[in-house]
Coordinates of C-alpha atoms and ligand atoms in Angstrom, one line a residue:
M1 CA -1.8 -8.4 33.8
N2 CA -1.7 -12.2 34.4
A3 CA 1.8 -13.4 35.0
Q4 CA 0.8 -16.9 33.8
Q5 CA -0.3 -15.6 30.4
P6 CA 2.2 -16.3 27.6
V7 CA 3.7 -13.3 25.8
A8 CA 4.4 -13.0 22.0
L9 CA 6.3 -10.3 20.1
V10 CA 5.3 -10.0 16.4
T11 CA 7.5 -7.8 14.2
G12 CA 5.8 -5.9 11.4
A13 CA 2.3 -6.1 12.8
S14 CA 1.0 -2.9 11.2
S15 CA -0.3 -4.7 8.1
G16 CA -0.7 -7.9 6.2
I17 CA 0.5 -11.2 7.7
G18 CA 1.9 -9.6 10.8
Q19 CA -1.3 -7.8 11.7
E20 CA -3.4 -11.0 11.3
T21 CA -0.9 -13.0 13.3
A22 CA -1.0 -10.6 16.2
L23 CA -4.8 -10.9 16.3
R24 CA -4.7 -14.6 16.0
L25 CA -2.2 -15.0 18.9
V26 CA -4.5 -12.8 21.1
D27 CA -7.3 -15.2 20.3
A28 CA -4.9 -18.1 21.2
G29 CA -4.5 -16.5 24.7
F30 CA -1.3 -14.6 24.3
Q31 CA -0.4 -11.1 25.5
V32 CA 0.8 -9.7 22.2
V33 CA 3.2 -6.9 21.5
G34 CA 3.1 -5.9 17.8
T35 CA 5.7 -3.6 16.2
S36 CA 5.8 -0.9 13.6
R37 CA 8.4 1.7 12.6
D38 CA 5.7 4.1 13.7
A39 CA 3.6 2.5 16.4
S40 CA 1.8 5.8 17.2
R41 CA -0.5 5.4 14.2
L42 CA -1.8 2.0 15.5
T43 CA -4.6 1.5 18.0
A44 CA -4.1 -1.0 20.9
V45 CA -6.9 -3.5 21.5
N46 CA -7.5 -5.8 24.4
G47 CA -4.4 -8.1 24.6
L48 CA -2.5 -6.3 21.8
T49 CA -0.3 -3.3 22.3
F50 CA 2.3 -1.8 19.9
V51 CA 5.9 -0.7 20.2
D52 CA 8.2 1.1 17.8
L53 CA 10.7 -1.1 16.1
D54 CA 13.0 -0.8 13.1
V55 CA 14.7 -4.2 12.7
S56 CA 17.5 -2.6 10.8
S57 CA 18.7 -0.7 13.9
D58 CA 20.6 -2.4 16.7
A59 CA 19.4 0.3 19.2
S60 CA 15.8 0.0 18.2
V61 CA 15.9 -3.9 18.5
A62 CA 17.5 -3.7 22.0
A63 CA 14.9 -1.1 23.1
A64 CA 11.9 -3.1 21.9
V65 CA 13.0 -6.4 23.4
E66 CA 13.9 -4.6 26.7
H67 CA 10.5 -3.1 26.7
V68 CA 8.7 -6.4 26.4
V69 CA 10.9 -8.3 28.9
G70 CA 10.8 -5.4 31.4
R71 CA 7.0 -5.2 31.2
F72 CA 6.1 -8.8 31.3
G73 CA 9.2 -10.5 32.7
R74 CA 8.9 -13.2 30.1
L75 CA 8.9 -13.7 26.3
D76 CA 7.5 -17.0 25.0
V77 CA 7.2 -16.4 21.3
L78 CA 8.9 -14.2 18.8
V79 CA 7.5 -14.0 15.3
N80 CA 10.0 -12.5 12.9
N81 CA 7.6 -11.3 10.3
A82 CA 8.9 -7.9 9.2
G83 CA 10.2 -8.0 5.7
I84 CA 10.5 -6.2 2.4
G85 CA 10.5 -7.4 -1.2
S86 CA 12.7 -6.5 -4.1
G87 CA 11.7 -6.2 -7.7
G88 CA 13.7 -5.7 -10.9
A89 CA 16.6 -7.5 -12.6
A90 CA 19.7 -8.0 -10.5
E91 CA 21.7 -5.5 -12.6
E92 CA 19.2 -2.8 -12.1
L93 CA 19.3 -2.6 -8.3
S94 CA 22.2 -0.8 -6.6
V95 CA 24.3 -2.5 -3.9
A96 CA 22.8 -0.1 -1.4
Q97 CA 19.3 -1.4 -2.3
D98 CA 20.5 -5.0 -2.0
Q99 CA 22.0 -4.2 1.4
K100 CA 18.7 -2.6 2.5
V101 CA 16.8 -5.8 1.7
F102 CA 19.3 -7.9 3.6
D103 CA 19.4 -5.5 6.5
V104 CA 15.7 -6.1 7.1
N105 CA 15.0 -9.6 5.9
L106 CA 18.2 -11.3 7.2
L107 CA 20.1 -9.1 9.6
G108 CA 16.8 -7.9 11.1
V109 CA 16.0 -11.5 12.1
I110 CA 19.5 -12.1 13.3
R111 CA 19.4 -8.9 15.5
M112 CA 16.0 -10.0 16.9
M113 CA 17.2 -13.6 17.6
K114 CA 20.3 -12.4 19.4
A115 CA 18.2 -10.0 21.5
V116 CA 15.6 -12.6 22.7
L117 CA 17.8 -15.7 23.1
P118 CA 19.3 -14.8 26.5
Q119 CA 15.8 -14.4 28.0
M120 CA 14.4 -17.5 26.3
R121 CA 17.4 -19.6 27.5
A122 CA 17.1 -18.2 31.0
Q123 CA 13.5 -19.1 31.2
G124 CA 14.1 -22.5 29.7
H125 CA 11.7 -22.3 26.9
G126 CA 10.9 -20.2 23.8
R127 CA 9.7 -20.4 20.2
I128 CA 11.0 -18.3 17.3
V129 CA 8.9 -18.4 14.2
N130 CA 10.7 -17.0 11.2
V131 CA 8.5 -16.0 8.3
S132 CA 10.4 -17.1 5.2
S133 CA 8.7 -17.6 1.9
I134 CA 8.4 -20.0 -1.0
A135 CA 11.2 -17.7 -2.3
G136 CA 13.4 -19.2 0.5
L137 CA 13.2 -22.5 -1.5
V138 CA 13.2 -21.7 -5.2
P139 CA 14.6 -19.1 -7.6
Q140 CA 12.5 -16.2 -8.8
P141 CA 13.9 -14.0 -11.6
H142 CA 13.5 -10.3 -11.0
M143 CA 13.4 -10.9 -7.2
A144 CA 16.9 -12.2 -6.8
T145 CA 17.9 -10.1 -3.8
Y146 CA 14.7 -11.0 -2.0
V147 CA 15.1 -14.7 -2.9
A148 CA 18.7 -14.6 -1.6
S149 CA 17.7 -13.0 1.7
K150 CA 15.0 -15.7 2.3
H151 CA 17.3 -18.6 1.3
A152 CA 19.9 -17.2 3.8
L153 CA 17.2 -16.9 6.4
E154 CA 16.3 -20.6 5.9
G155 CA 20.0 -21.6 6.5
Y156 CA 20.4 -19.4 9.5
S157 CA 17.2 -20.4 11.2
E158 CA 17.7 -24.1 10.7
S159 CA 21.3 -23.9 12.0
V160 CA 20.4 -21.9 15.1
D161 CA 17.6 -24.3 15.9
H162 CA 20.1 -27.0 16.5
E163 CA 22.1 -24.8 18.9
V164 CA 19.2 -23.8 21.1
R165 CA 17.1 -26.9 21.1
E166 CA 18.8 -28.2 24.3
Y167 CA 17.7 -25.1 26.1
G168 CA 14.1 -25.6 25.3
V169 CA 14.0 -23.1 22.5
R170 CA 13.0 -23.8 18.9
A171 CA 13.5 -21.8 15.7
V172 CA 11.1 -22.8 13.0
L173 CA 10.2 -21.6 9.5
V174 CA 6.9 -20.6 8.0
E175 CA 6.9 -20.5 4.2
P176 CA 4.0 -18.7 2.7
G177 CA 3.2 -18.7 -1.0
P178 CA 1.8 -15.6 -2.7
T179 CA -0.4 -13.8 -0.2
S180 CA -2.7 -10.8 -0.7
T181 CA -1.1 -8.0 1.4
P182 CA 0.4 -4.6 0.7
F183 CA 3.8 -6.3 0.2
D184 CA 4.1 -5.5 -3.5
G185 CA 3.8 -1.7 -2.8
A186 CA 6.7 -1.7 -0.3
M187 CA 9.2 -3.4 -2.6
V188 CA 12.6 -2.0 -3.3
R189 CA 12.6 -1.1 -7.0
P190 CA 15.3 0.0 -9.5
E191 CA 16.0 3.6 -9.9
V192 CA 17.4 3.0 -13.4
L193 CA 15.6 0.6 -15.8
L194 CA 17.8 -1.2 -18.4
P195 CA 16.2 -1.6 -21.8
A196 CA 17.8 -5.1 -22.0
Y197 CA 15.3 -6.3 -19.4
A198 CA 12.2 -4.5 -20.7
Q199 CA 10.5 -7.7 -22.0
Q200 CA 11.2 -9.7 -18.9
R201 CA 10.0 -6.8 -16.7
E202 CA 6.6 -6.8 -18.5
T203 CA 6.3 -10.6 -18.1
F204 CA 7.4 -10.5 -14.5
A205 CA 4.7 -7.9 -13.7
A206 CA 2.0 -10.1 -15.3
V207 CA 3.2 -13.3 -13.5
M208 CA 3.3 -11.4 -10.2
A209 CA -0.1 -9.9 -10.7
D210 CA -1.6 -13.3 -11.5
S211 CA -0.1 -15.0 -8.5
L212 CA -1.1 -12.3 -6.1
K213 CA -4.6 -12.2 -7.5
D214 CA -5.1 -15.8 -6.5
G215 CA -3.0 -15.4 -3.4
D216 CA -3.8 -16.7 0.1
L217 CA -5.5 -14.5 2.6
P218 CA -3.1 -13.2 5.3
A219 CA -5.4 -14.9 7.9
T220 CA -4.6 -18.3 6.3
V221 CA -0.9 -17.6 6.9
A222 CA -1.5 -16.3 10.4
K223 CA -3.3 -19.6 11.3
V224 CA -0.2 -21.6 10.3
I225 CA 2.1 -19.1 12.2
A226 CA 0.0 -19.6 15.3
A227 CA 0.3 -23.4 14.9
A228 CA 4.1 -23.1 14.5
A229 CA 4.2 -20.9 17.6
T230 CA 2.2 -23.3 19.8
D231 CA 2.7 -26.9 18.4
V232 CA 4.0 -29.1 21.3
K233 CA 6.2 -30.8 18.8
P234 CA 6.9 -28.2 16.1
K235 CA 7.9 -29.1 12.5
L236 CA 11.1 -27.6 11.1
R237 CA 9.2 -25.8 8.4
Y238 CA 5.6 -25.0 7.6
P239 CA 4.8 -24.4 4.0
V240 CA 1.5 -22.4 3.7
G241 CA -1.1 -23.1 1.0
V242 CA -1.2 -25.3 -2.1
T243 CA 1.5 -23.5 -4.1
A244 CA 4.1 -23.5 -1.4
S245 CA 3.4 -27.1 -0.3
R246 CA 3.6 -28.3 -3.9
V247 CA 6.8 -26.3 -4.7
S248 CA 8.5 -27.5 -1.5
L249 CA 7.8 -31.1 -2.5
L250 CA 8.9 -30.6 -6.2
R251 CA 12.1 -28.9 -5.1
R252 CA 13.1 -32.0 -3.1
F253 CA 12.0 -34.7 -5.5
V254 CA 12.1 -33.4 -9.1
P255 CA 15.4 -33.6 -11.0
A256 CA 17.3 -30.3 -11.2
R257 CA 17.0 -30.0 -15.0
V258 CA 13.2 -30.6 -15.0
F259 CA 12.8 -28.1 -12.1
D260 CA 14.9 -25.5 -14.0
K261 CA 12.7 -25.9 -17.1
Q262 CA 9.6 -25.4 -15.0
I263 CA 10.9 -22.2 -13.5
R264 CA 11.5 -20.8 -17.0
K265 CA 8.1 -21.9 -18.2
I266 CA 6.3 -20.3 -15.2
N267 CA 8.2 -17.0 -15.9
R268 CA 7.5 -17.3 -19.6
F269 CA 11.2 -17.3 -20.6
A270 CA 12.4 -19.0 -23.8
A271 CA 13.3 -22.6 -23.1
Ligands
LIG301 N1 2.8 -11.2 0.7 C1 3.4 -12.3 0.2 O1 3.1 -12.7 -1.0 C2 4.4 -13.0 1.0 C3 4.8 -14.3 0.6 C4 5.7 -15.0 1.3 C5 6.3 -14.4 2.4 N2 6.0 -13.1 2.8 C6 6.7 -12.6 4.0 O2 5.7 -12.2 4.9 C7 6.2 -11.2 5.8 C8 5.2 -10.1 5.9 O3 4.9 -9.5 4.6 P1 3.4 -9.0 4.2 O4 3.1 -9.7 2.9 O5 2.5 -9.1 5.3 O6 3.8 -7.5 3.8 P2 3.4 -6.0 4.4 O7 1.9 -6.0 4.6 O8 4.1 -5.1 3.5 O9 4.1 -6.1 5.9 C9 5.4 -5.9 6.1 C10 5.6 -5.5 7.6 O10 7.0 -5.3 7.8 C11 7.2 -4.1 8.5 N3 8.6 -3.6 8.2 C12 9.1 -3.2 7.0 N4 10.3 -2.7 7.1 C13 10.6 -2.8 8.5 C14 11.7 -2.5 9.3 N5 12.9 -1.9 8.7 N6 11.7 -2.7 10.6 C15 10.6 -3.2 11.2 N7 9.5 -3.6 10.5 C16 9.5 -3.3 9.1 C17 6.1 -3.2 8.1 O11 5.8 -2.4 9.2 P3 6.0 -0.8 9.3 O12 6.0 -0.2 7.9 O13 4.7 -0.3 10.0 O14 7.2 -0.5 10.0 C18 4.9 -4.1 7.9 O15 4.2 -4.3 9.1 C19 7.5 -10.7 5.1 O16 8.6 -11.3 5.8 C20 7.4 -11.3 3.7 O17 8.7 -11.5 3.1 C21 5.0 -12.4 2.1

Protein backbone atom coordinates (compact mmCIF):
# COMPACT_ATOMS: atom_id res chain seq x y z
CA MET A 1 0.00 0.00 0.00
CA ASN A 2 1.41 3.38 -1.07
CA ALA A 3 0.58 6.11 1.48
CA GLN A 4 0.97 8.76 -1.25
CA GLN A 5 -1.70 7.20 -3.45
CA PRO A 6 -5.04 9.04 -3.34
CA VAL A 7 -8.08 7.11 -2.09
CA ALA A 8 -11.60 7.18 -3.53
CA LEU A 9 -14.83 5.72 -2.16
CA VAL A 10 -17.54 5.04 -4.76
CA THR A 11 -21.02 4.14 -3.53
CA GLY A 12 -23.12 1.74 -5.61
CA ALA A 13 -20.16 0.31 -7.53
CA SER A 14 -21.75 -3.07 -8.27
CA SER A 15 -23.22 -2.02 -11.63
CA GLY A 16 -23.80 0.73 -14.16
CA ILE A 17 -22.24 4.15 -13.66
CA GLY A 18 -20.68 3.32 -10.27
CA GLN A 19 -18.92 0.22 -11.58
CA GLU A 20 -17.42 2.13 -14.53
CA THR A 21 -16.45 5.02 -12.26
CA ALA A 22 -14.59 2.75 -9.85
CA LEU A 23 -12.56 1.27 -12.73
CA ARG A 24 -11.93 4.69 -14.24
CA LEU A 25 -10.59 6.02 -10.94
CA VAL A 26 -8.27 3.00 -10.62
CA ASP A 27 -6.89 3.93 -14.07
CA ALA A 28 -6.49 7.51 -12.85
CA GLY A 29 -4.18 6.26 -10.05
CA PHE A 30 -6.58 5.98 -7.10
CA GLN A 31 -6.89 3.20 -4.54
CA VAL A 32 -10.62 2.66 -4.89
CA VAL A 33 -13.10 1.19 -2.46
CA GLY A 34 -16.41 0.42 -4.15
CA THR A 35 -19.58 -0.43 -2.29
CA SER A 36 -22.59 -2.70 -2.60
CA ARG A 37 -25.29 -3.84 -0.23
CA ASP A 38 -23.78 -7.29 -0.82
CA ALA A 39 -20.09 -6.87 -1.52
CA SER A 40 -19.47 -10.63 -1.15
CA ARG A 41 -20.76 -11.22 -4.69
CA LEU A 42 -18.13 -8.86 -6.21
CA THR A 43 -14.53 -9.66 -7.09
CA ALA A 44 -11.69 -7.34 -6.12
CA VAL A 45 -9.16 -6.40 -8.79
CA ASN A 46 -5.84 -4.62 -8.48
CA GLY A 47 -6.55 -1.22 -6.94
CA LEU A 48 -10.26 -1.90 -6.35
CA THR A 49 -11.76 -3.58 -3.30
CA PHE A 50 -15.35 -3.70 -2.12
CA VAL A 51 -17.10 -3.09 1.17
CA ASP A 52 -20.71 -3.54 2.27
CA LEU A 53 -22.77 -0.36 2.38
CA ASP A 54 -26.45 0.44 2.61
CA VAL A 55 -26.68 4.24 2.42
CA SER A 56 -30.10 4.14 4.07
CA SER A 57 -28.53 2.89 7.34
CA ASP A 58 -26.62 5.20 9.70
CA ALA A 59 -24.66 2.26 11.14
CA SER A 60 -23.70 0.91 7.72
CA VAL A 61 -22.49 4.33 6.55
CA ALA A 62 -20.40 4.80 9.72
CA ALA A 63 -18.86 1.33 9.37
CA ALA A 64 -17.96 1.78 5.67
CA VAL A 65 -16.31 5.18 6.17
CA GLU A 66 -14.46 3.96 9.30
CA HIS A 67 -13.22 0.98 7.29
CA VAL A 68 -11.74 3.21 4.57
CA VAL A 69 -10.20 5.81 6.87
CA GLY A 70 -8.86 3.11 9.22
CA ARG A 71 -7.29 1.19 6.36
CA PHE A 72 -5.78 4.05 4.34
CA GLY A 73 -5.58 6.93 6.82
CA ARG A 74 -6.99 9.25 4.18
CA LEU A 75 -10.01 9.78 1.92
CA ASP A 76 -9.52 12.08 -1.04
CA VAL A 77 -12.66 11.52 -3.10
CA LEU A 78 -16.19 10.39 -2.31
CA VAL A 79 -18.47 9.62 -5.25
CA ASN A 80 -22.09 9.51 -4.09
CA ASN A 81 -23.42 7.42 -6.93
CA ALA A 82 -25.84 4.97 -5.23
CA GLY A 83 -29.40 5.75 -6.26
CA ILE A 84 -32.77 4.31 -7.16
CA GLY A 85 -35.50 5.51 -9.50
CA SER A 86 -39.24 5.82 -9.13
CA GLY A 87 -41.84 5.14 -11.80
CA GLY A 88 -45.58 5.73 -11.79
CA ALA A 89 -47.96 8.61 -11.20
CA ALA A 90 -47.49 10.42 -7.88
CA GLU A 91 -50.89 9.22 -6.66
CA GLU A 92 -49.99 5.60 -7.29
CA LEU A 93 -46.93 5.46 -5.04
CA SER A 94 -47.32 5.04 -1.27
CA VAL A 95 -45.65 7.51 1.10
CA ALA A 96 -43.48 4.60 2.29
CA GLN A 97 -42.22 4.20 -1.28
CA ASP A 98 -41.56 7.93 -1.59
CA GLN A 99 -39.63 7.77 1.68
CA LYS A 100 -37.54 4.87 0.41
CA VAL A 101 -36.44 6.86 -2.64
CA PHE A 102 -35.52 9.88 -0.51
CA ASP A 103 -33.75 7.67 2.04
CA VAL A 104 -31.35 6.48 -0.65
CA ASN A 105 -31.06 9.40 -3.09
CA LEU A 106 -31.05 12.31 -0.65
CA LEU A 107 -30.56 11.12 2.94
CA GLY A 108 -28.06 8.51 1.74
CA VAL A 109 -25.91 11.31 0.33
CA ILE A 110 -26.43 13.43 3.44
CA ARG A 111 -25.33 10.53 5.68
CA MET A 112 -22.25 9.95 3.54
CA MET A 113 -21.28 13.61 3.47
CA LYS A 114 -21.61 13.99 7.24
CA ALA A 115 -19.49 10.85 7.70
CA VAL A 116 -16.58 11.90 5.45
CA LEU A 117 -16.41 15.65 6.12
CA PRO A 118 -14.53 15.43 9.46
CA GLN A 119 -11.74 13.44 7.77
CA MET A 120 -11.64 15.70 4.69
CA ARG A 121 -11.53 18.88 6.79
CA ALA A 122 -8.83 17.42 9.04
CA GLN A 123 -6.63 16.52 6.09
CA GLY A 124 -7.31 19.93 4.50
CA HIS A 125 -8.61 18.65 1.19
CA GLY A 126 -11.32 16.47 -0.32
CA ARG A 127 -13.70 16.21 -3.24
CA ILE A 128 -17.30 14.99 -3.06
CA VAL A 129 -18.91 14.19 -6.39
CA ASN A 130 -22.67 13.88 -6.12
CA VAL A 131 -24.31 12.02 -8.98
CA SER A 132 -27.47 13.96 -9.69
CA SER A 133 -29.35 13.73 -12.99
CA ILE A 134 -30.97 15.73 -15.70
CA ALA A 135 -33.95 15.01 -13.41
CA GLY A 136 -32.32 17.32 -10.87
CA LEU A 137 -32.97 20.21 -13.25
CA VAL A 138 -36.29 19.61 -14.96
CA PRO A 139 -39.65 17.94 -14.28
CA GLN A 140 -40.45 14.44 -15.47
CA PRO A 141 -44.06 13.23 -15.10
CA HIS A 142 -44.33 9.67 -13.76
CA MET A 143 -40.98 10.10 -11.99
CA ALA A 144 -42.01 12.85 -9.56
CA THR A 145 -40.43 11.36 -6.43
CA TYR A 146 -37.14 10.63 -8.17
CA VAL A 147 -37.14 14.13 -9.69
CA ALA A 148 -37.86 15.66 -6.28
CA SER A 149 -35.01 13.72 -4.65
CA LYS A 150 -32.53 14.87 -7.30
CA HIS A 151 -33.72 18.51 -7.16
CA ALA A 152 -33.21 18.37 -3.39
CA LEU A 153 -29.77 16.86 -3.87
CA GLU A 154 -28.80 19.76 -6.14
CA GLY A 155 -29.76 22.32 -3.48
CA TYR A 156 -28.07 20.42 -0.66
CA SER A 157 -24.84 19.83 -2.52
CA GLU A 158 -24.49 23.39 -3.78
CA SER A 159 -25.19 24.81 -0.30
CA VAL A 160 -22.71 22.56 1.51
CA ASP A 161 -20.10 23.34 -1.13
CA HIS A 162 -20.08 26.95 0.13
CA GLU A 163 -19.62 25.81 3.74
CA VAL A 164 -16.65 23.52 3.14
CA ARG A 165 -14.75 25.34 0.40
CA GLU A 166 -12.58 27.25 2.88
CA TYR A 167 -11.39 23.91 4.29
CA GLY A 168 -10.12 22.74 0.90
CA VAL A 169 -13.17 20.54 0.28
CA ARG A 170 -15.48 20.85 -2.72
CA ALA A 171 -18.89 19.26 -3.36
CA VAL A 172 -19.77 19.18 -7.05
CA LEU A 173 -22.61 17.77 -9.12
CA VAL A 174 -22.56 15.46 -12.13
CA GLU A 175 -25.80 15.44 -14.15
CA PRO A 176 -26.12 12.49 -16.52
CA GLY A 177 -28.86 12.26 -19.12
CA PRO A 178 -30.41 8.88 -19.97
CA THR A 179 -27.71 6.22 -19.56
CA SER A 180 -27.82 2.53 -20.47
CA THR A 181 -27.62 0.74 -17.11
CA PRO A 182 -29.84 -1.65 -15.08
CA PHE A 183 -31.36 1.46 -13.38
CA ASP A 184 -34.80 0.91 -14.90
CA GLY A 185 -35.07 -2.58 -13.36
CA ALA A 186 -34.40 -1.33 -9.82
CA MET A 187 -37.06 1.41 -9.84
CA VAL A 188 -39.67 1.70 -7.09
CA ARG A 189 -43.00 1.03 -8.83
CA PRO A 190 -46.66 1.32 -7.79
CA GLU A 191 -48.34 -1.63 -6.13
CA VAL A 192 -51.74 -0.36 -7.23
CA LEU A 193 -52.27 1.05 -10.72
CA LEU A 194 -55.01 3.65 -11.18
CA PRO A 195 -57.00 3.43 -14.44
CA ALA A 196 -56.97 7.26 -14.60
CA TYR A 197 -53.26 7.14 -15.51
CA ALA A 198 -53.36 4.17 -17.90
CA GLN A 199 -52.82 6.22 -21.04
CA GLN A 200 -50.02 8.31 -19.53
CA ARG A 201 -48.38 5.13 -18.21
CA GLU A 202 -48.25 3.64 -21.67
CA THR A 203 -46.80 6.81 -23.15
CA PHE A 204 -44.28 7.18 -20.33
CA ALA A 205 -43.05 3.60 -20.91
CA ALA A 206 -42.52 4.38 -24.60
CA VAL A 207 -40.77 7.71 -23.90
CA MET A 208 -38.47 6.03 -21.35
CA ALA A 209 -37.68 3.11 -23.66
CA ASP A 210 -36.80 5.54 -26.46
CA SER A 211 -34.53 7.68 -24.31
CA LEU A 212 -32.72 4.71 -22.73
CA LYS A 213 -32.24 3.06 -26.14
CA ASP A 214 -30.23 6.08 -27.26
CA GLY A 215 -28.74 6.60 -23.81
CA ASP A 216 -25.10 7.31 -23.05
CA LEU A 217 -22.75 4.51 -22.08
CA PRO A 218 -21.95 4.37 -18.34
CA ALA A 219 -18.28 4.75 -19.32
CA THR A 220 -19.09 8.19 -20.78
CA VAL A 221 -20.56 9.28 -17.45
CA ALA A 222 -17.63 7.73 -15.55
CA LYS A 223 -15.18 9.82 -17.58
CA VAL A 224 -16.99 13.01 -16.52
CA ILE A 225 -17.17 11.87 -12.87
CA ALA A 226 -13.40 11.25 -12.92
CA ALA A 227 -12.87 14.77 -14.28
CA ALA A 228 -15.14 16.20 -11.57
CA ALA A 229 -13.11 14.25 -8.99
CA THR A 230 -9.73 15.47 -10.20
CA ASP A 231 -10.11 18.88 -11.92
CA VAL A 232 -7.84 21.34 -10.15
CA LYS A 233 -10.51 24.01 -10.50
CA PRO A 234 -13.77 22.05 -10.45
CA LYS A 235 -16.98 23.32 -12.01
CA LEU A 236 -20.11 23.49 -9.83
CA ARG A 237 -21.97 21.11 -12.11
CA TYR A 238 -21.05 18.76 -14.91
CA PRO A 239 -23.90 17.90 -17.30
CA VAL A 240 -23.10 14.70 -19.24
CA GLY A 241 -23.90 14.17 -22.89
CA VAL A 242 -25.85 16.17 -25.45
CA THR A 243 -29.32 15.84 -23.87
CA ALA A 244 -28.28 16.95 -20.38
CA SER A 245 -26.15 19.83 -21.67
CA ARG A 246 -28.95 21.07 -23.92
CA VAL A 247 -31.64 20.76 -21.24
CA SER A 248 -29.45 22.49 -18.68
CA LEU A 249 -29.03 25.46 -21.04
CA LEU A 250 -32.71 25.55 -22.04
CA ARG A 251 -33.82 25.47 -18.42
CA ARG A 252 -31.80 28.61 -17.71
CA PHE A 253 -32.59 30.63 -20.83
CA VAL A 254 -35.97 29.57 -22.24
CA PRO A 255 -39.09 31.34 -20.86
CA ALA A 256 -41.00 29.19 -18.35
CA ARG A 257 -44.13 28.90 -20.52
CA VAL A 258 -42.18 27.70 -23.55
CA PHE A 259 -40.26 25.24 -21.41
CA ASP A 260 -43.49 23.91 -19.88
CA LYS A 261 -44.96 23.36 -23.36
CA GLN A 262 -41.84 21.47 -24.39
CA ILE A 263 -42.08 19.13 -21.39
CA ARG A 264 -45.68 18.29 -22.35
CA LYS A 265 -44.70 17.73 -25.97
CA ILE A 266 -41.80 15.39 -25.11
CA ASN A 267 -44.15 13.40 -22.86
CA ARG A 268 -46.85 13.37 -25.55
CA PHE A 269 -49.38 15.10 -23.27
CA ALA A 270 -52.20 17.20 -24.73
CA ALA A 271 -51.17 20.86 -25.03
N1 LIG B 1 -29.22 5.36 -15.72
C1 LIG B 1 -29.64 6.58 -15.95
O1 LIG B 1 -30.31 6.87 -16.98
C2 LIG B 1 -29.26 7.68 -14.99
C3 LIG B 1 -29.43 9.02 -15.44
C4 LIG B 1 -29.09 10.05 -14.56
C5 LIG B 1 -28.60 9.78 -13.29
N2 LIG B 1 -28.45 8.48 -12.88
C6 LIG B 1 -27.96 8.26 -11.52
O2 LIG B 1 -26.77 7.49 -11.58
C7 LIG B 1 -26.60 6.77 -10.36
C8 LIG B 1 -26.25 5.32 -10.68
O3 LIG B 1 -27.34 4.72 -11.36
P1 LIG B 1 -27.15 3.61 -12.49
O4 LIG B 1 -27.89 4.09 -13.68
O5 LIG B 1 -25.74 3.20 -12.64
O6 LIG B 1 -28.08 2.45 -11.85
P2 LIG B 1 -27.75 0.96 -11.31
O7 LIG B 1 -26.92 0.23 -12.30
O8 LIG B 1 -29.07 0.43 -10.90
O9 LIG B 1 -26.83 1.23 -10.03
C9 LIG B 1 -27.33 1.68 -8.81
C10 LIG B 1 -26.32 1.37 -7.72
O10 LIG B 1 -26.85 1.87 -6.48
C11 LIG B 1 -26.66 0.90 -5.49
N3 LIG B 1 -27.69 1.02 -4.46
C12 LIG B 1 -29.05 0.96 -4.59
N4 LIG B 1 -29.65 1.09 -3.40
C13 LIG B 1 -28.65 1.26 -2.49
C14 LIG B 1 -28.60 1.46 -1.08
N5 LIG B 1 -29.73 1.50 -0.32
N6 LIG B 1 -27.39 1.60 -0.48
C15 LIG B 1 -26.27 1.55 -1.20
N7 LIG B 1 -26.23 1.35 -2.53
C16 LIG B 1 -27.41 1.21 -3.16
C17 LIG B 1 -26.71 -0.44 -6.19
O11 LIG B 1 -25.85 -1.32 -5.48
P3 LIG B 1 -26.29 -2.70 -4.77
O12 LIG B 1 -27.64 -3.11 -5.33
O13 LIG B 1 -25.18 -3.64 -5.13
O14 LIG B 1 -26.33 -2.36 -3.33
C18 LIG B 1 -26.08 -0.12 -7.55
O15 LIG B 1 -24.69 -0.35 -7.54
C19 LIG B 1 -27.91 6.96 -9.57
O16 LIG B 1 -27.70 7.94 -8.57
C20 LIG B 1 -28.89 7.46 -10.62
O17 LIG B 1 -29.89 8.26 -10.06
C21 LIG B 1 -28.78 7.43 -13.71
